[in-house]
Amino acid sequence: MATLARLQARSTFLAHQYYFRNSAVDVFRKKEYDAAVKIQSWFRGCRIRAYLRYLHRVATVIQKCWRGYLGRQHYQLIVKLEFCTMKMNLYNAMAVRIQKRWRGYRIRKYCFNYFYLKEYLKAVSETNDAIREALEEFAEMKEREEKKADLEREEKKRDYQARKMHYLLSTKQIPGIYNSPFRKDPDPWELRLQKAKPLISQRPKVKQKRGVNISNRLACTSARSLPQSEILPPIDRKQCQGPFRDITEVLEQRYKPLEPTLWMAEPINELKMAREELRKQEWMRNINDNMFLPFSSYHKNKKYIPLMHSSSKYGPNSYGSQHFRDENPKKWICDKLLEWSGMWNTSEI
């Protein structure tokens, strides 16, 4: 009973102690709960972030693989396009080279034949050289003939002058004016006067009447006294000795046909005629105008442009040969027709 009484006496104290201890535990429990919540949230956050990092890493790997695949596909497409372009460029370059060689050969062969022109110019130059040499020789010969004629004319003039002045010739008694006693040698005119004959004035001849004297007719000294007859045929004689050619060869050379030069034998418009003939032959030969089909199919989306020479209904294009000076009245700044008409009117006035 004493123990029970002690416990009852201490019950209030125990109650206070229990309440105090429970209230302290509640405070610490809340702090511990908050700390546990914070630790759990931090751990869960770390785990979620680690998972998200893993997902990001996996997504990056997937994206990298997919983008690499797309990049490789695009690169392969670019490589194919570049290969086709390079192949087409090579084909075009080879085709251009073949066309260049063929067109050069055709132009040199038919339009502008180098060897033909070379032979023609060589023949013209040789002919010109021969003609020039002949002309030079002819000019020299004419000059020599003119000099010789001048000398002969001067000599004749001097001879005539010497014949006129023959009275000035010196004699044994009296020396002439050209034979001075004070000179060692006589003057050349003195020697010329010695060689010349004196000039004698001739009397005019009287024309006699035509007639045949009877005595002459009887004496057969005139041609009219003989009977008239036709010309006798030539007498056959032996061939003359010496380096003489046959008469047929001489006549053949004398009356040989005219041989014109190269410049006169060929027409003036030979080049134009050759170009026309070449154009006709090309038109006849260019029958196949099909589309060029290379190995690739890259060009199928492009439109084929046929040749202008075969597709135009108005004939080949004339650019490069004519129409360089075409007039376009729409581009004139002023009306030239009115100005020209005004100029004509003023000139007529």
GROMACS .gro file of C-alpha atoms in nm:
model
  349
    1MET     CA    1   0.000   0.000   0.000
    2ALA     CA    2   0.285   0.225   0.076
    3THR     CA    3   0.419   0.163  -0.271
    4LEU     CA    4   0.085   0.241  -0.428
    5ALA     CA    5   0.061   0.558  -0.225
    6ARG     CA    6   0.404   0.660  -0.348
    7LEU     CA    7   0.314   0.592  -0.704
    8GLN     CA    8  -0.008   0.789  -0.682
    9ALA     CA    9   0.183   1.075  -0.518
   10ARG     CA   10   0.429   1.066  -0.807
   11SER     CA   11   0.167   1.024  -1.086
   12THR     CA   12   0.140   1.393  -1.157
   13PHE     CA   13   0.513   1.419  -1.180
   14LEU     CA   14   0.518   1.124  -1.414
   15ALA     CA   15   0.242   1.275  -1.619
   16HIS     CA   16   0.432   1.597  -1.653
   17GLN     CA   17   0.746   1.407  -1.743
   18TYR     CA   18   0.558   1.199  -2.000
   19TYR     CA   19   0.400   1.504  -2.159
   20PHE     CA   20   0.732   1.687  -2.161
   21ARG     CA   21   0.912   1.398  -2.315
   22ASN     CA   22   0.638   1.334  -2.571
   23SER     CA   23   0.635   1.701  -2.673
   24ALA     CA   24   1.015   1.701  -2.714
   25VAL     CA   25   0.997   1.382  -2.918
   26ASP     CA   26   0.731   1.535  -3.139
   27VAL     CA   27   0.955   1.833  -3.208
   28PHE     CA   28   1.251   1.615  -3.287
   29ARG     CA   29   1.032   1.377  -3.491
   30LYS     CA   30   0.916   1.667  -3.713
   31LYS     CA   31   1.275   1.775  -3.767
   32GLU     CA   32   1.375   1.417  -3.845
   33TYR     CA   33   1.076   1.382  -4.080
   34ASP     CA   34   1.168   1.702  -4.259
   35ALA     CA   35   1.529   1.586  -4.284
   36ALA     CA   36   1.418   1.245  -4.413
   37VAL     CA   37   1.189   1.411  -4.668
   38LYS     CA   38   1.472   1.636  -4.780
   39ILE     CA   39   1.710   1.339  -4.806
   40GLN     CA   40   1.454   1.139  -5.000
   41SER     CA   41   1.378   1.431  -5.235
   42TRP     CA   42   1.749   1.488  -5.295
   43PHE     CA   43   1.807   1.115  -5.360
   44ARG     CA   44   1.504   1.085  -5.582
   45GLY     CA   45   1.614   1.401  -5.763
   46CYS     CA   46   1.962   1.256  -5.818
   47ARG     CA   47   1.811   0.933  -5.942
   48ILE     CA   48   1.569   1.112  -6.176
   49ARG     CA   49   1.845   1.336  -6.303
   50ALA     CA   50   2.070   1.036  -6.359
   51TYR     CA   51   1.787   0.866  -6.549
   52LEU     CA   52   1.725   1.177  -6.754
   53ARG     CA   53   2.095   1.196  -6.830
   54TYR     CA   54   2.081   0.837  -6.941
   55LEU     CA   55   1.778   0.910  -7.159
   56HIS     CA   56   1.954   1.217  -7.306
   57ARG     CA   57   2.261   1.008  -7.376
   58VAL     CA   58   2.055   0.734  -7.541
   59ALA     CA   59   1.858   0.995  -7.743
   60THR     CA   60   2.185   1.157  -7.850
   61VAL     CA   61   2.317   0.821  -7.969
   62ILE     CA   62   1.996   0.755  -8.163
   63GLN     CA   63   1.997   1.103  -8.316
   64LYS     CA   64   2.364   1.067  -8.402
   65CYS     CA   65   2.306   0.738  -8.578
   66TRP     CA   66   2.001   0.869  -8.765
   67ARG     CA   67   2.167   1.195  -8.864
   68GLY     CA   68   2.477   1.002  -8.972
   69TYR     CA   69   2.259   0.780  -9.189
   70LEU     CA   70   2.086   1.082  -9.344
   71GLY     CA   71   2.421   1.253  -9.395
   72ARG     CA   72   2.566   0.947  -9.564
   73GLN     CA   73   2.260   0.919  -9.790
   74HIS     CA   74   2.287   1.289  -9.884
   75TYR     CA   75   2.660   1.254  -9.942
   76GLN     CA   76   2.606   0.952 -10.164
   77LEU     CA   77   2.347   1.150 -10.362
   78ILE     CA   78   2.589   1.442 -10.399
   79VAL     CA   79   2.864   1.203 -10.505
   80LYS     CA   80   2.634   1.046 -10.765
   81LEU     CA   81   2.535   1.388 -10.898
   82GLU     CA   82   2.896   1.503 -10.913
   83PHE     CA   83   2.998   1.179 -11.082
   84CYS     CA   84   2.722   1.219 -11.342
   85THR     CA   85   2.818   1.583 -11.394
   86MET     CA   86   3.184   1.496 -11.428
   87LYS     CA   87   3.099   1.215 -11.669
   88MET     CA   88   2.876   1.443 -11.878
   89ASN     CA   89   3.145   1.710 -11.879
   90LEU     CA   90   3.396   1.449 -11.996
   91TYR     CA   91   3.158   1.332 -12.270
   92ASN     CA   92   3.090   1.690 -12.373
   93ALA     CA   93   3.463   1.769 -12.379
   94MET     CA   94   3.532   1.459 -12.588
   95ALA     CA   95   3.241   1.542 -12.822
   96VAL     CA   96   3.366   1.901 -12.853
   97ARG     CA   97   3.715   1.773 -12.930
   98ILE     CA   98   3.582   1.535 -13.197
   99GLN     CA   99   3.365   1.811 -13.345
  100LYS     CA  100   3.660   2.050 -13.341
  101ARG     CA  101   3.883   1.803 -13.522
  102TRP     CA  102   3.615   1.715 -13.777
  103ARG     CA  103   3.512   2.076 -13.843
  104GLY     CA  104   3.874   2.182 -13.874
  105TYR     CA  105   3.939   1.900 -14.120
  106ARG     CA  106   3.623   1.982 -14.318
  107ILE     CA  107   3.701   2.354 -14.332
  108ARG     CA  108   4.062   2.287 -14.433
  109LYS     CA  109   3.956   2.022 -14.683
  110TYR     CA  110   3.661   2.188 -14.858
  111CYS     CA  111   3.615   2.554 -14.760
  112PHE     CA  112   3.969   2.677 -14.701
  113ASN     CA  113   4.197   2.415 -14.857
  114TYR     CA  114   4.538   2.512 -14.725
  115PHE     CA  115   4.739   2.297 -14.966
  116TYR     CA  116   4.533   2.407 -15.265
  117LEU     CA  117   4.573   2.771 -15.167
  118LYS     CA  118   4.941   2.709 -15.101
  119GLU     CA  119   4.990   2.556 -15.446
  120TYR     CA  120   4.783   2.832 -15.603
  121LEU     CA  121   4.980   3.105 -15.427
  122LYS     CA  122   5.304   2.928 -15.511
  123ALA     CA  123   5.206   2.912 -15.879
  124VAL     CA  124   5.096   3.277 -15.868
  125SER     CA  125   5.421   3.380 -15.701
  126GLU     CA  126   5.627   3.183 -15.952
  127THR     CA  127   5.431   3.334 -16.239
  128ASN     CA  128   5.471   3.678 -16.087
  129ASP     CA  129   5.844   3.624 -16.044
  130ALA     CA  130   5.877   3.506 -16.402
  131ILE     CA  131   5.670   3.797 -16.531
  132ARG     CA  132   5.861   4.039 -16.310
  133GLU     CA  133   6.194   3.904 -16.436
  134ALA     CA  134   6.069   3.923 -16.794
  135LEU     CA  135   5.948   4.279 -16.736
  136GLU     CA  136   6.279   4.373 -16.576
  137GLU     CA  137   6.468   4.223 -16.869
  138PHE     CA  138   6.235   4.398 -17.112
  139ALA     CA  139   6.280   4.726 -16.923
  140GLU     CA  140   6.657   4.683 -16.927
  141MET     CA  141   6.648   4.599 -17.297
  142LYS     CA  142   6.428   4.901 -17.369
  143GLU     CA  143   6.658   5.118 -17.161
  144ARG     CA  144   6.961   4.987 -17.353
  145GLU     CA  145   6.779   5.039 -17.680
  146GLU     CA  146   6.682   5.392 -17.579
  147LYS     CA  147   7.039   5.465 -17.474
  148LYS     CA  148   7.166   5.316 -17.799
  149ALA     CA  149   6.908   5.515 -17.997
  150ASP     CA  150   7.005   5.832 -17.809
  151LEU     CA  151   7.371   5.765 -17.880
  152GLU     CA  152   7.296   5.697 -18.246
  153ARG     CA  153   7.081   6.008 -18.261
  154GLU     CA  154   7.355   6.214 -18.102
  155GLU     CA  155   7.610   6.055 -18.337
  156LYS     CA  156   7.392   6.131 -18.640
  157LYS     CA  157   7.341   6.482 -18.515
  158ARG     CA  158   7.712   6.528 -18.471
  159ASP     CA  159   7.780   6.377 -18.815
  160TYR     CA  160   7.525   6.608 -18.971
  161GLN     CA  161   7.678   6.901 -18.784
  162ALA     CA  162   8.023   6.791 -18.905
  163ARG     CA  163   7.895   6.772 -19.265
  164LYS     CA  164   7.748   7.119 -19.231
  165MET     CA  165   8.072   7.254 -19.084
  166HIS     CA  166   8.297   7.071 -19.329
  167TYR     CA  167   8.420   7.404 -19.463
  168LEU     CA  168   8.596   7.459 -19.128
  169LEU     CA  169   8.831   7.172 -19.203
  170SER     CA  170   9.195   7.276 -19.190
  171THR     CA  171   9.411   7.263 -19.503
  172LYS     CA  172   9.784   7.235 -19.558
  173GLN     CA  173   9.815   7.609 -19.585
  174ILE     CA  174   9.563   7.736 -19.329
  175PRO     CA  175   9.477   7.547 -19.006
  176GLY     CA  176   9.112   7.539 -18.908
  177ILE     CA  177   8.955   7.665 -18.589
  178TYR     CA  178   8.963   7.316 -18.437
  179ASN     CA  179   9.328   7.259 -18.527
  180SER     CA  180   9.509   7.521 -18.322
  181PRO     CA  181   9.891   7.521 -18.358
  182PHE     CA  182   9.919   7.578 -17.984
  183ARG     CA  183   9.763   7.238 -17.898
  184LYS     CA  184   9.953   6.915 -17.883
  185ASP     CA  185   9.672   6.702 -18.020
  186PRO     CA  186   9.398   6.815 -18.258
  187ASP     CA  187   9.043   6.861 -18.139
  188PRO     CA  188   8.801   6.562 -18.179
  189TRP     CA  189   8.588   6.776 -18.403
  190GLU     CA  190   8.882   6.809 -18.636
  191LEU     CA  191   8.901   6.433 -18.670
  192ARG     CA  192   8.526   6.416 -18.721
  193LEU     CA  193   8.547   6.683 -18.993
  194GLN     CA  194   8.817   6.481 -19.165
  195LYS     CA  195   8.598   6.171 -19.171
  196ALA     CA  196   8.276   6.351 -19.273
  197LYS     CA  197   8.172   6.431 -19.625
  198PRO     CA  198   8.062   6.780 -19.722
  199LEU     CA  199   7.688   6.842 -19.724
  200ILE     CA  200   7.562   6.905 -20.079
  201SER     CA  201   7.222   7.060 -20.135
  202GLN     CA  202   7.012   6.827 -20.352
  203ARG     CA  203   6.793   6.954 -20.628
  204PRO     CA  204   6.423   6.858 -20.619
  205LYS     CA  205   6.344   6.569 -20.849
  206VAL     CA  206   6.091   6.625 -21.129
  207LYS     CA  207   5.824   6.358 -21.150
  208GLN     CA  208   5.809   6.196 -21.489
  209LYS     CA  209   5.490   6.079 -21.652
  210ARG     CA  210   5.414   5.715 -21.644
  211GLY     CA  211   5.473   5.556 -21.971
  212VAL     CA  212   5.675   5.290 -22.142
  213ASN     CA  213   5.914   5.384 -22.413
  214ILE     CA  214   5.881   5.191 -22.733
  215SER     CA  215   6.254   5.134 -22.745
  216ASN     CA  216   6.241   4.981 -22.398
  217ARG     CA  217   5.950   4.763 -22.502
  218LEU     CA  218   6.140   4.643 -22.806
  219ALA     CA  219   6.458   4.590 -22.606
  220CYS     CA  220   6.262   4.402 -22.333
  221THR     CA  221   6.419   4.611 -22.060
  222SER     CA  222   6.085   4.687 -21.881
  223ALA     CA  223   5.858   4.455 -21.688
  224ARG     CA  224   5.558   4.574 -21.886
  225SER     CA  225   5.715   4.454 -22.211
  226LEU     CA  226   5.690   4.090 -22.094
  227PRO     CA  227   5.359   3.897 -22.097
  228GLN     CA  228   5.172   3.887 -21.764
  229SER     CA  229   5.126   3.544 -21.597
  230GLU     CA  230   5.021   3.399 -21.264
  231ILE     CA  231   5.266   3.324 -20.981
  232LEU     CA  232   5.447   3.001 -21.040
  233PRO     CA  233   5.437   2.728 -20.770
  234PRO     CA  234   5.749   2.688 -20.556
  235ILE     CA  235   6.019   2.457 -20.680
  236ASP     CA  236   6.080   2.152 -20.461
  237ARG     CA  237   6.422   2.190 -20.316
  238LYS     CA  238   6.625   1.994 -20.070
  239GLN     CA  239   6.602   2.080 -19.702
  240CYS     CA  240   6.849   2.346 -19.598
  241GLN     CA  241   7.136   2.227 -19.390
  242GLY     CA  242   7.148   2.361 -19.036
  243PRO     CA  243   6.959   2.352 -18.703
  244PHE     CA  244   6.620   2.437 -18.858
  245ARG     CA  245   6.294   2.303 -18.713
  246ASP     CA  246   6.010   2.153 -18.906
  247ILE     CA  247   5.757   2.397 -19.052
  248THR     CA  248   5.466   2.212 -18.884
  249GLU     CA  249   5.628   2.251 -18.543
  250VAL     CA  250   5.691   2.620 -18.609
  251LEU     CA  251   5.330   2.675 -18.719
  252GLU     CA  252   5.196   2.477 -18.423
  253GLN     CA  253   5.398   2.691 -18.186
  254ARG     CA  254   5.293   3.010 -18.364
  255TYR     CA  255   4.922   2.931 -18.374
  256LYS     CA  256   4.892   2.741 -18.045
  257PRO     CA  257   4.572   2.801 -17.844
  258LEU     CA  258   4.557   3.054 -17.564
  259GLU     CA  259   4.666   2.924 -17.226
  260PRO     CA  260   4.519   3.153 -16.960
  261THR     CA  261   4.678   3.192 -16.617
  262LEU     CA  262   4.544   3.037 -16.299
  263TRP     CA  263   4.382   3.367 -16.203
  264MET     CA  264   4.195   3.386 -16.536
  265ALA     CA  265   4.117   3.015 -16.572
  266GLU     CA  266   3.926   2.989 -16.244
  267PRO     CA  267   3.609   3.190 -16.179
  268ILE     CA  268   3.606   3.477 -15.930
  269ASN     CA  269   3.330   3.327 -15.714
  270GLU     CA  270   3.491   2.983 -15.687
  271LEU     CA  271   3.503   3.001 -15.306
  272LYS     CA  272   3.133   3.090 -15.289
  273MET     CA  273   3.042   2.808 -15.527
  274ALA     CA  274   3.251   2.561 -15.324
  275ARG     CA  275   3.073   2.670 -15.005
  276GLU     CA  276   2.732   2.626 -15.169
  277GLU     CA  277   2.828   2.279 -15.292
  278LEU     CA  278   2.958   2.186 -14.946
  279ARG     CA  279   2.636   2.314 -14.785
  280LYS     CA  280   2.427   2.103 -15.026
  281GLN     CA  281   2.635   1.792 -14.958
  282GLU     CA  282   2.612   1.849 -14.583
  283TRP     CA  283   2.236   1.889 -14.610
  284MET     CA  284   2.217   1.562 -14.801
  285ARG     CA  285   2.442   1.378 -14.555
  286ASN     CA  286   2.282   1.508 -14.230
  287ILE     CA  287   1.986   1.269 -14.241
  288ASN     CA  288   2.005   1.136 -13.882
  289ASP     CA  289   1.934   1.401 -13.620
  290ASN     CA  290   1.853   1.175 -13.326
  291MET     CA  291   1.910   1.258 -12.962
  292PHE     CA  292   2.250   1.163 -12.813
  293LEU     CA  293   2.200   0.889 -12.553
  294PRO     CA  294   2.493   0.856 -12.309
  295PHE     CA  295   2.526   0.587 -12.045
  296SER     CA  296   2.364   0.783 -11.762
  297SER     CA  297   2.001   0.895 -11.726
  298TYR     CA  298   2.080   1.225 -11.561
  299HIS     CA  299   1.987   1.426 -11.870
  300LYS     CA  300   1.633   1.290 -11.908
  301ASN     CA  301   1.479   1.587 -11.728
  302LYS     CA  302   1.641   1.828 -11.973
  303LYS     CA  303   1.481   1.923 -12.304
  304TYR     CA  304   1.671   1.827 -12.619
  305ILE     CA  305   1.746   2.119 -12.852
  306PRO     CA  306   1.778   2.002 -13.217
  307LEU     CA  307   2.017   2.152 -13.470
  308MET     CA  308   1.932   2.494 -13.609
  309HIS     CA  309   2.038   2.377 -13.956
  310SER     CA  310   1.784   2.091 -13.961
  311SER     CA  311   1.503   2.230 -13.744
  312SER     CA  312   1.455   2.574 -13.900
  313LYS     CA  313   1.215   2.594 -14.193
  314TYR     CA  314   1.385   2.906 -14.324
  315GLY     CA  315   1.719   2.741 -14.389
  316PRO     CA  316   2.047   2.775 -14.197
  317ASN     CA  317   2.120   3.068 -13.974
  318SER     CA  318   2.303   3.342 -14.162
  319TYR     CA  319   2.474   3.491 -13.859
  320GLY     CA  320   2.843   3.540 -13.924
  321SER     CA  321   2.808   3.575 -14.302
  322GLN     CA  322   2.558   3.857 -14.354
  323HIS     CA  323   2.305   4.086 -14.181
  324PHE     CA  324   2.580   4.265 -13.987
  325ARG     CA  325   2.434   4.603 -14.080
  326ASP     CA  326   2.064   4.543 -14.030
  327GLU     CA  327   1.870   4.855 -13.947
  328ASN     CA  328   1.610   4.864 -13.673
  329PRO     CA  329   1.397   5.180 -13.708
  330LYS     CA  330   1.245   5.124 -13.360
  331LYS     CA  331   1.583   5.196 -13.197
  332TRP     CA  332   1.644   5.520 -13.387
  333ILE     CA  333   1.661   5.832 -13.172
  334CYS     CA  334   1.519   6.054 -13.444
  335ASP     CA  335   1.331   5.996 -13.766
  336LYS     CA  336   1.606   5.958 -14.023
  337LEU     CA  337   1.366   5.920 -14.313
  338LEU     CA  338   1.227   6.270 -14.255
  339GLU     CA  339   1.579   6.411 -14.225
  340TRP     CA  340   1.687   6.242 -14.548
  341SER     CA  341   1.375   6.365 -14.729
  342GLY     CA  342   1.447   6.718 -14.599
  343MET     CA  343   1.807   6.693 -14.721
  344TRP     CA  344   1.689   6.579 -15.065
  345ASN     CA  345   1.440   6.866 -15.082
  346THR     CA  346   1.706   7.120 -14.988
  347SER     CA  347   1.947   6.972 -15.243
  348GLU     CA  348   1.680   6.993 -15.515
  349ILE     CA  349   1.610   7.356 -15.421
   0.00000   0.00000   0.00000
